[in-house]
Every structure is written in structure tokens, then in C-alpha cells.
N, C-alpha and C. Protein backbone atom coordinates (compact mmCIF):
# COMPACT_ATOMS: atom_id res chain seq x y z
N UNK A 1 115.09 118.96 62.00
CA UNK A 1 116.21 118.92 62.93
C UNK A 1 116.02 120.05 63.95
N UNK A 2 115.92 119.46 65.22
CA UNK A 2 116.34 120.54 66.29
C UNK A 2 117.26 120.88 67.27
N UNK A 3 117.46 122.19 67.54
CA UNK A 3 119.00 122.18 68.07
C UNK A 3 119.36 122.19 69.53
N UNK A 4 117.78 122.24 70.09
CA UNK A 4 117.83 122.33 71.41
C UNK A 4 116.03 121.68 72.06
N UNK A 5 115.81 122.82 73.14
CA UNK A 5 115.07 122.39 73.66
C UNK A 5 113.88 122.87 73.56
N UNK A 6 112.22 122.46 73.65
CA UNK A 6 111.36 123.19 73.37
C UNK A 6 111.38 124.21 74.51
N UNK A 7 111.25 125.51 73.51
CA UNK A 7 111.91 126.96 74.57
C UNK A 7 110.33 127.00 75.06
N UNK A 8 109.53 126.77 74.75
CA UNK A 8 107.93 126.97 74.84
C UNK A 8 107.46 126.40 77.07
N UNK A 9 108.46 124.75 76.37
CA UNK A 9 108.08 123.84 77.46
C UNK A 9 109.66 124.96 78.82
N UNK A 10 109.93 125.01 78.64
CA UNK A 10 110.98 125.70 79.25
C UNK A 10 110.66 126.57 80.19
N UNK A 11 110.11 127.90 79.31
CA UNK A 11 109.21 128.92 79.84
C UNK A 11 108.80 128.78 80.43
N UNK A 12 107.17 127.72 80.25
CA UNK A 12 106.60 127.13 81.10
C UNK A 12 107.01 126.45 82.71
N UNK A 13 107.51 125.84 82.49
CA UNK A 13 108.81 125.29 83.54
C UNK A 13 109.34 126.17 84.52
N UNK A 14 109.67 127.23 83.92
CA UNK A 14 110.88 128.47 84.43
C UNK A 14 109.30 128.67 85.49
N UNK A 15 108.12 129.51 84.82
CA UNK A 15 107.44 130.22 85.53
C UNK A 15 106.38 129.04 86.97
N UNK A 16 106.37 127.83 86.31
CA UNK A 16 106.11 127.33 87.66
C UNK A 16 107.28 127.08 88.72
N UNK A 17 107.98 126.85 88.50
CA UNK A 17 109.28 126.47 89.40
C UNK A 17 109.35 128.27 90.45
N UNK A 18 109.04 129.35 89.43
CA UNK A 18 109.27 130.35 89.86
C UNK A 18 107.74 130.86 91.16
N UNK A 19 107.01 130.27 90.55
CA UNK A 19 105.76 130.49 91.52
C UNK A 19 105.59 129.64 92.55
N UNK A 20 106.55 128.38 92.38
CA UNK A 20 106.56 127.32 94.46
C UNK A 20 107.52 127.92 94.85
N UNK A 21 108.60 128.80 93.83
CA UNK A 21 109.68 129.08 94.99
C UNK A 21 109.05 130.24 95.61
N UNK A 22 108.20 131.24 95.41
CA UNK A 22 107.02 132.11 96.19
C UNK A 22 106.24 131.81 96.61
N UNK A 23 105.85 130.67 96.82
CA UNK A 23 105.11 130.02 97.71
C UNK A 23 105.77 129.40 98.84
N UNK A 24 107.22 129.33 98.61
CA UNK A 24 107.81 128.40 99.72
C UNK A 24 108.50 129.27 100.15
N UNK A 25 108.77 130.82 99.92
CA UNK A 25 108.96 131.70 100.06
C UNK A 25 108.60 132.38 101.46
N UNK A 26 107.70 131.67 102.08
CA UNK A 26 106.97 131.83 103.70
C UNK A 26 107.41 131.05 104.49
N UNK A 27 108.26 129.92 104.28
CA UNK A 27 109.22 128.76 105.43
C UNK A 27 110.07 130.06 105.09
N UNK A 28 110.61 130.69 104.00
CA UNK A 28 112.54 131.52 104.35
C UNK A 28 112.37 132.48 105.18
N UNK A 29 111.13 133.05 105.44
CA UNK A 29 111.04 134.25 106.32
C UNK A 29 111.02 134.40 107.75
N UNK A 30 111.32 132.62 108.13
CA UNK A 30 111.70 131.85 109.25
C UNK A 30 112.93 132.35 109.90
N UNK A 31 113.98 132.37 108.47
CA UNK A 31 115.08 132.43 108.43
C UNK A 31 115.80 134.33 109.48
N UNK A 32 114.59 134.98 108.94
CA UNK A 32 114.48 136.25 109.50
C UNK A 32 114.14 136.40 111.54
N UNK A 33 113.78 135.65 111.71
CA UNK A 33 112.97 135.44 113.34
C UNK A 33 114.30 135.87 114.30
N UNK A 34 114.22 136.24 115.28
CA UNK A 34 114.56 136.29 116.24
C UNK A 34 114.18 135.58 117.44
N UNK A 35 115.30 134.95 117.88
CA UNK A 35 114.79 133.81 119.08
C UNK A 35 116.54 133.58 119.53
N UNK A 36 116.29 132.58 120.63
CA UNK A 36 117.05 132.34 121.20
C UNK A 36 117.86 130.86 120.04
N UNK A 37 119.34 130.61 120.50
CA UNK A 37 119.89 130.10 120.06
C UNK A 37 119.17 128.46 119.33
N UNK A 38 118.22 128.02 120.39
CA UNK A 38 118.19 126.55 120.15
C UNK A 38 116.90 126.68 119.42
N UNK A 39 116.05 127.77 119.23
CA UNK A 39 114.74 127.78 118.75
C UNK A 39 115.11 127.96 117.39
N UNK A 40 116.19 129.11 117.24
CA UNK A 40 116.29 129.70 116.17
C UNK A 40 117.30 128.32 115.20
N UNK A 41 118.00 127.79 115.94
CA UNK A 41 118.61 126.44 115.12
C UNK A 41 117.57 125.61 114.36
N UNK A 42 116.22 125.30 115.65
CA UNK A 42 115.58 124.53 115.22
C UNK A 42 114.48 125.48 114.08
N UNK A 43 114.18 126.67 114.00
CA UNK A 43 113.54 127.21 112.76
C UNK A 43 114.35 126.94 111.05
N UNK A 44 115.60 127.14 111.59
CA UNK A 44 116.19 127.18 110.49
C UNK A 44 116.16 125.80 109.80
N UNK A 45 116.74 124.88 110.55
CA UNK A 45 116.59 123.75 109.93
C UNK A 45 114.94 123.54 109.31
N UNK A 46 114.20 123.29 110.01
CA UNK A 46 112.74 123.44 109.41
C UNK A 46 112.44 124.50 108.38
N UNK A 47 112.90 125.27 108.06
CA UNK A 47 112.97 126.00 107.24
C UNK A 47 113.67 125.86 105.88
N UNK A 48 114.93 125.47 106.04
CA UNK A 48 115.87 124.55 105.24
C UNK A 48 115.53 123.03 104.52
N UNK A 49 114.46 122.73 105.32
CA UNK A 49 114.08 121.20 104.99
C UNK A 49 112.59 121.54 104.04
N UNK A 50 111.93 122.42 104.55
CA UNK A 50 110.78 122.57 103.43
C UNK A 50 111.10 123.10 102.38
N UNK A 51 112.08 123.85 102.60
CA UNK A 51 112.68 124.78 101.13
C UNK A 51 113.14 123.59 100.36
N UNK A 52 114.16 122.81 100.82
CA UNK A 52 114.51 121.78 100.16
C UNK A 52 113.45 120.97 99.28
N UNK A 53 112.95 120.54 100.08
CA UNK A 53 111.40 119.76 99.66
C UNK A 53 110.45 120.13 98.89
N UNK A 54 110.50 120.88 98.75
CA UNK A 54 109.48 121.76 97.50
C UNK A 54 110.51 121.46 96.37
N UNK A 55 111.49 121.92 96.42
CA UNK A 55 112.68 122.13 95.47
C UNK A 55 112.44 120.95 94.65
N UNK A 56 112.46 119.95 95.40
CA UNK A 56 112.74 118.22 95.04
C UNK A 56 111.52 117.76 94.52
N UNK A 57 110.44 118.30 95.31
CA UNK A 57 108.72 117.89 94.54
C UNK A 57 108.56 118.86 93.24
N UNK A 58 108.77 120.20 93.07
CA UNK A 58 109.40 120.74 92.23
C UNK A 58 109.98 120.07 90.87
N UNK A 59 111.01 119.32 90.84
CA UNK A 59 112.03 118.55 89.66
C UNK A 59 111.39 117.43 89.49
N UNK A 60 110.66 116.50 90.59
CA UNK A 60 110.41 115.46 89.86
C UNK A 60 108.92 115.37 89.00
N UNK A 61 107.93 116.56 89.97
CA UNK A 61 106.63 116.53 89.37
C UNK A 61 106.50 117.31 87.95
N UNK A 62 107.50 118.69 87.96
CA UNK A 62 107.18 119.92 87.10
C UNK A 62 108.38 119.15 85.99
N UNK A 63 109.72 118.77 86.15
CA UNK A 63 110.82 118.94 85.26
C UNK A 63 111.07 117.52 84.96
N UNK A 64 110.07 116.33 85.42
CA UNK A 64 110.54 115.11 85.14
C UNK A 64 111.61 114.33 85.56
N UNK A 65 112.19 114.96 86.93
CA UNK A 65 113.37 114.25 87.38
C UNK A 65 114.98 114.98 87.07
N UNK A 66 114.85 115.70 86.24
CA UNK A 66 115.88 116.12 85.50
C UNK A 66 115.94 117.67 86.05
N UNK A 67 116.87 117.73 87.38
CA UNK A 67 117.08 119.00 87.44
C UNK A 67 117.73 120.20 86.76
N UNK A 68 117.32 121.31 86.61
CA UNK A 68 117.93 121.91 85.28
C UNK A 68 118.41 123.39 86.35
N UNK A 69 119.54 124.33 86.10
CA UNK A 69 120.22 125.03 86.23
C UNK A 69 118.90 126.08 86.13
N UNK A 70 118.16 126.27 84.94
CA UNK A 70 117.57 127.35 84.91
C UNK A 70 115.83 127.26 85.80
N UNK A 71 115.81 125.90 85.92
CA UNK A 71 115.07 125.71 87.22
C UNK A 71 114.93 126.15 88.73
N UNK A 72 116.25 125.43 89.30
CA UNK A 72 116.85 125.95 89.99
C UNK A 72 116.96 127.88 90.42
N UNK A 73 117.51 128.47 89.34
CA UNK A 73 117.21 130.00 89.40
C UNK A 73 116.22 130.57 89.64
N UNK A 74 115.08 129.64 88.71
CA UNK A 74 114.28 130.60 89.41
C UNK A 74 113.26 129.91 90.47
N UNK A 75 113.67 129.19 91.15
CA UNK A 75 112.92 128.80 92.38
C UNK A 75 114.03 129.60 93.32
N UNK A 76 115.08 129.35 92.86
CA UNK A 76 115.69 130.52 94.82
C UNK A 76 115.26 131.98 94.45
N UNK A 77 115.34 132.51 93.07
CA UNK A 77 114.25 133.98 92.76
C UNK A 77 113.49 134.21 93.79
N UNK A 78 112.43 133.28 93.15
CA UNK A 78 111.10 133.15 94.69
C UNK A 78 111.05 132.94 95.71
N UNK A 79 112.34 131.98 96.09
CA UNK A 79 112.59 132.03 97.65
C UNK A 79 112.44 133.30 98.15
N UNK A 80 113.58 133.90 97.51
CA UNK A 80 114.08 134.95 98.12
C UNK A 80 113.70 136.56 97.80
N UNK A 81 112.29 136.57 97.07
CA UNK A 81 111.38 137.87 96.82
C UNK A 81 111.32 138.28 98.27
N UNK A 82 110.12 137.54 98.76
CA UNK A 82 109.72 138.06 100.05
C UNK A 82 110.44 138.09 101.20
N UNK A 83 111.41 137.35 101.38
CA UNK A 83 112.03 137.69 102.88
C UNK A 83 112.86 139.05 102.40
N UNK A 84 113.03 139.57 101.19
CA UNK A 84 114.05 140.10 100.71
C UNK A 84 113.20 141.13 101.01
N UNK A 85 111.84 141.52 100.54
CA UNK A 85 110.79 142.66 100.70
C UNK A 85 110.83 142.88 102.32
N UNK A 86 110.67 141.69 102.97
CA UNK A 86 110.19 142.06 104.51
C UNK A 86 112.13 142.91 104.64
N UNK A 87 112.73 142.73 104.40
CA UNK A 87 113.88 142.78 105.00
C UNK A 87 114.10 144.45 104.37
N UNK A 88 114.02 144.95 103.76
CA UNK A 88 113.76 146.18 102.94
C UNK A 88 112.41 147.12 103.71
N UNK A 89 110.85 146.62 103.89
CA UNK A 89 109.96 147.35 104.70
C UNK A 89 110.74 147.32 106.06
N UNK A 90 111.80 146.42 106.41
CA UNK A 90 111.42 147.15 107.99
C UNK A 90 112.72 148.30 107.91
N UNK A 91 113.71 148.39 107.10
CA UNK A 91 114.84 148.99 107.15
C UNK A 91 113.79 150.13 106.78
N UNK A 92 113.22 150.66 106.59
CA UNK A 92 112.50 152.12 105.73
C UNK A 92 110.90 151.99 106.08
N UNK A 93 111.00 151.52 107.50
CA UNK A 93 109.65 151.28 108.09
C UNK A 93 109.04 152.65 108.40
N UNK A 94 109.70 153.59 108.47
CA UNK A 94 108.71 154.14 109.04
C UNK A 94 108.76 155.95 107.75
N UNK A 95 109.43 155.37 106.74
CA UNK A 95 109.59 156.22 105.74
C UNK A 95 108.35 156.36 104.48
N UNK A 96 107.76 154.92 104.66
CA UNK A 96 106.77 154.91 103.64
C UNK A 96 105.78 155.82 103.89
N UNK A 97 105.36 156.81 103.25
CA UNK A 97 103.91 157.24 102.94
C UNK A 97 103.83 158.47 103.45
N UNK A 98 104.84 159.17 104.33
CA UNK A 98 105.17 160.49 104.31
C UNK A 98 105.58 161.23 103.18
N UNK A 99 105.22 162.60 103.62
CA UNK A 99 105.41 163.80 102.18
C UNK A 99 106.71 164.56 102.77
């Protein structure tokens, strides 16, 4: 008798879901750009639509269709490493590596 789910296959799961959302992690840093109103609409959406899309190739290739909550987590994780890093180096850009 088992009471849940194989935690093994899970894991597994968790850490790929977690490595496209760092890979897709380079459309969110779109999200960061500066531009004028209609460019920057149109980044975002393009940006929004690949994020999406991974998400979705994501559940049906890695999780079988069956989107799961702890999936989910950790693909926006990875979204949101690197724009989160760029957004952190430039606030303390010019602090690194001085004594």
C-alpha cells in the first residue's frame, strides 16, 4: 500500500521543470528593457508568450499533462533567478570588487 506519490519521480520532475524555468529565464529579462511604450508592450507580450509556452511544453512532455502546484513553483523559481540577479548587479553596480 502506498500513500502517495513516487517522491523519487517528483524530485526528478521538480528539478527539470526547475532547469526550463532557467532557461526560459532569458525571454523574462525582456521584461527588464527599456523602450518606448509600443516596443516595450510588444516585448512583453513576447516575453509572456514564451514563458507561457515552455510552461505548457513543460507539463505535457516532463509531468504527463497533469499540471502540479509543485511544478509550477519551481519553474517561476527559474523564471525569476536571473532577471532577479540582473536586477540586484545593476542596483550595486559599481560596488562589486572594491576594498
Amino acid at each position: 500500500m502506498t500513500l502517495g506519490a513516487n517522491v523519487k519521480e517528483q524530485g526528478i520532475c521538480f528539478l527539470i521543470c526547475l532547469a526550463v524555468g532557467l532557461a526560459v529565464g532569458i525571454f523574462a529579462l525582456l521584461y527588464l528593457r527599456k523602450a518606448r511604450p509600443l516596443e516595450r508592450a510588444l516585448t512583453d507580450f513576447f516575453a509572456t508568450v514564451c514563458i507561457a509556452a515552455a510552461f505548457i511544453v513543460c507539463v505535457e512532455f516532463v509531468l504527463g499533462g497533469k499540471p502540479e502546484l509543485y511544478a509550477l513553483t519551481a519553474y517561476l523559481l527559474g523564471v525569476a533567478v536571473l532577471p532577479t540577479s540582473v536586477k540586484i548587479y545593476r542596483k550595486h553596480k559599481g560596488k562589486f570588487g572594491k576594498k
